[in-house]
Short mmCIF file of C-alpha atoms in Angstrom, two decimals:
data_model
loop_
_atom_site.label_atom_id
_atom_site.label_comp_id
_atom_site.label_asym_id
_atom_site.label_seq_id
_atom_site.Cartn_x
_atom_site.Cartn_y
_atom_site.Cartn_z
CA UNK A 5 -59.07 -35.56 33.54
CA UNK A 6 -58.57 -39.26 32.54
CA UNK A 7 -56.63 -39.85 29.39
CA UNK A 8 -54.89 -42.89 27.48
CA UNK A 9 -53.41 -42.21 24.59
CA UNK A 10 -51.94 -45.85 22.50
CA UNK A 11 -49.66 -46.07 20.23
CA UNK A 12 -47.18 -48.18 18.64
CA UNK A 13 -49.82 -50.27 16.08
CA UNK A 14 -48.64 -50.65 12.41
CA UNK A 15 -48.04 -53.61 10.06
CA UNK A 16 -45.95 -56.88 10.31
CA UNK A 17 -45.72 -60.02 9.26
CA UNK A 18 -47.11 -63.25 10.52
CA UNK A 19 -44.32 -64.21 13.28
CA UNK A 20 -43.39 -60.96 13.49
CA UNK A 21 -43.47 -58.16 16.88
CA UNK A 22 -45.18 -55.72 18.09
CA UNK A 23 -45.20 -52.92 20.75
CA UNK A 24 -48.36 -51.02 22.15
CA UNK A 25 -47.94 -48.19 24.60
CA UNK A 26 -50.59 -46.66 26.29
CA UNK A 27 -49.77 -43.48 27.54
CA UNK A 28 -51.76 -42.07 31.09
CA UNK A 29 -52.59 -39.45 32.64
CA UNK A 30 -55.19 -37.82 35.14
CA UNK A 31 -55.06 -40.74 37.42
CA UNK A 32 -52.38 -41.80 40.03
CA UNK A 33 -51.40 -45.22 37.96
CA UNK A 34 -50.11 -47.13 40.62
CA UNK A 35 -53.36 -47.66 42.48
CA UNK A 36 -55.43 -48.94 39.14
CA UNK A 37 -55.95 -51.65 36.86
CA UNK A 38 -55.32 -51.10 32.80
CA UNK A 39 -56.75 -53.46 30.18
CA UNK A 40 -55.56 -53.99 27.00
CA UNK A 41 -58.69 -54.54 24.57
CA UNK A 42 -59.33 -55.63 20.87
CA UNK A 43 -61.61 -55.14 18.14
CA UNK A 44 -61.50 -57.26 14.67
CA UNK A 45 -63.55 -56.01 12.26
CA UNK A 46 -67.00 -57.50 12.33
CA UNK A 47 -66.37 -58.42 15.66
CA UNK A 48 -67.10 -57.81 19.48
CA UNK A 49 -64.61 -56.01 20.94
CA UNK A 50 -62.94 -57.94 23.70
CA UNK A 51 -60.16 -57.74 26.40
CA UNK A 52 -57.25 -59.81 25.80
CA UNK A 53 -54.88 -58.84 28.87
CA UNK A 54 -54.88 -56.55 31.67
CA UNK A 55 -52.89 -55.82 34.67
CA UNK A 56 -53.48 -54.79 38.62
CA UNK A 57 -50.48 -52.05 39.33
CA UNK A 58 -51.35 -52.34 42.67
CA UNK A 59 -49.77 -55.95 43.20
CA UNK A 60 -48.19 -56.70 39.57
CA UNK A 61 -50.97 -59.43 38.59
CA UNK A 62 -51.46 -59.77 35.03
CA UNK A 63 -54.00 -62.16 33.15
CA UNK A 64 -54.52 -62.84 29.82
CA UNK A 65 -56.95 -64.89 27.42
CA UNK A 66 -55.69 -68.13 26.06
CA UNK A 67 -55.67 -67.07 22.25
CA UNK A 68 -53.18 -64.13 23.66
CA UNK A 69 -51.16 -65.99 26.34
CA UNK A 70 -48.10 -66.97 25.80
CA UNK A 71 -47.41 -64.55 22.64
CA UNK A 72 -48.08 -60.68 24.38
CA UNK A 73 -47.03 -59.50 27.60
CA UNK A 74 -48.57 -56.66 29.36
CA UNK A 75 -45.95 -54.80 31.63
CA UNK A 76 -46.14 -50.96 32.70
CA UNK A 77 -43.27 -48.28 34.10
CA UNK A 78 -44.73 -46.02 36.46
CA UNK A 79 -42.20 -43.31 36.21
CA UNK A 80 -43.22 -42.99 32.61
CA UNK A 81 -46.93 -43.06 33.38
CA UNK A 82 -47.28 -45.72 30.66
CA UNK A 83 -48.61 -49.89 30.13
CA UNK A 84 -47.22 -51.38 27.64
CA UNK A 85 -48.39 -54.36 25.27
CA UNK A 86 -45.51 -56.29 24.17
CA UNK A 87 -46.99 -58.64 20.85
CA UNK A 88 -44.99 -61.36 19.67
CA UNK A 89 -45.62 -64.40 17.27
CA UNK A 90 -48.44 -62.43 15.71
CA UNK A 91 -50.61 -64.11 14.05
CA UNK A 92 -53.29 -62.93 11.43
CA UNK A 93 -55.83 -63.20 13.94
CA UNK A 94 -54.38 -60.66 16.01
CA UNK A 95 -55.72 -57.61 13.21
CA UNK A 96 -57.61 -55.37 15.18
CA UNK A 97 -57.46 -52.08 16.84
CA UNK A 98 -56.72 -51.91 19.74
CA UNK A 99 -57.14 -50.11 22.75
CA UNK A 100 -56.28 -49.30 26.50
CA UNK A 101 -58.56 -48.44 29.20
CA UNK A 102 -59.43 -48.48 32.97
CA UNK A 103 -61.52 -51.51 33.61
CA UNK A 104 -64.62 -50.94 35.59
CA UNK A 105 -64.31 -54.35 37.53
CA UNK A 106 -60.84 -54.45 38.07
CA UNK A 107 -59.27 -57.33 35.86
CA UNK A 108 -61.77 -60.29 37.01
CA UNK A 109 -63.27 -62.35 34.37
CA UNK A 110 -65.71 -59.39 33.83
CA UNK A 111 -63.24 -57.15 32.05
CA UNK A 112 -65.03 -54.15 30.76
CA UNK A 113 -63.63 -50.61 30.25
CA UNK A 114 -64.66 -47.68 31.84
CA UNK A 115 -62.15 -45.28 30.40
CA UNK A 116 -60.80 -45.90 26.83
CA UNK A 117 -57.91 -44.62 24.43
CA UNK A 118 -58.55 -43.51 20.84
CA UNK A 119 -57.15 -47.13 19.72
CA UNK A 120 -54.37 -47.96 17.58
CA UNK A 121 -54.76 -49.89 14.46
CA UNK A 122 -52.66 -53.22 14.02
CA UNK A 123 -52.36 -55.65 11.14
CA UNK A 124 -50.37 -58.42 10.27
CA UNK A 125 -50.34 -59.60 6.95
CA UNK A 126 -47.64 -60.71 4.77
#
């Protein structure tokens, strides 16, 4: 069975850092995208990066870029968000999944994680 499992989310300060795993299982990673999505509250949620395993692309949305990496270590099974220069904005919960559509413009899960709540405040 398909599973992702995040972690890492907690508080920190404006400026401050930030790592998200997702843990994986039930699917050979390698050969799959993984998205790294975001909900605020009261809004949509919305993917913010995502990466194809299969030849190391990543892509991420301009209010993201620049501050969070997405990176993943097969032999651990696991992507990883890195999340630096956070920002208030960037309180949400957030969550991993499968995208349907590969990581095109149209990034939309298929298979999610339970979500893990972040929030930077000081």
């Amino acid at each position: 069975q398909v599973q992702l499992v995040e972690s890492g989310g907690g508080t920190a300060q404006p400026g401050g850092s930030l790592r998200l795993s997702c843990d994986t299982s039930g699917f050979t990673l390698g050969h799959y995208a993984v998205g790294w999505f975001r909900q605020a509250s009261g809004k949509e949620r919305e993917g913010i990066s995502c990466i194809n395993t299969t030849d190391g692309r990543t892509y991420s949305v301009d209010s993201v870029k620049g501050r969070f990496t997405i990176f993943w270590d097969n032999a651990k099974n696991k992507v990883y968000l890195q999340m630096n220069n956070l920002i208030s904005e960037d309180t949400a919960v957030y969550f991993c999944a499968i995208p349907a559509y590969g990581c095109g413009p149209r990034l939309q899960g298929e298979y999610w994680g339970q979500g893990t709540q972040v929030t930077v405040a000081s």
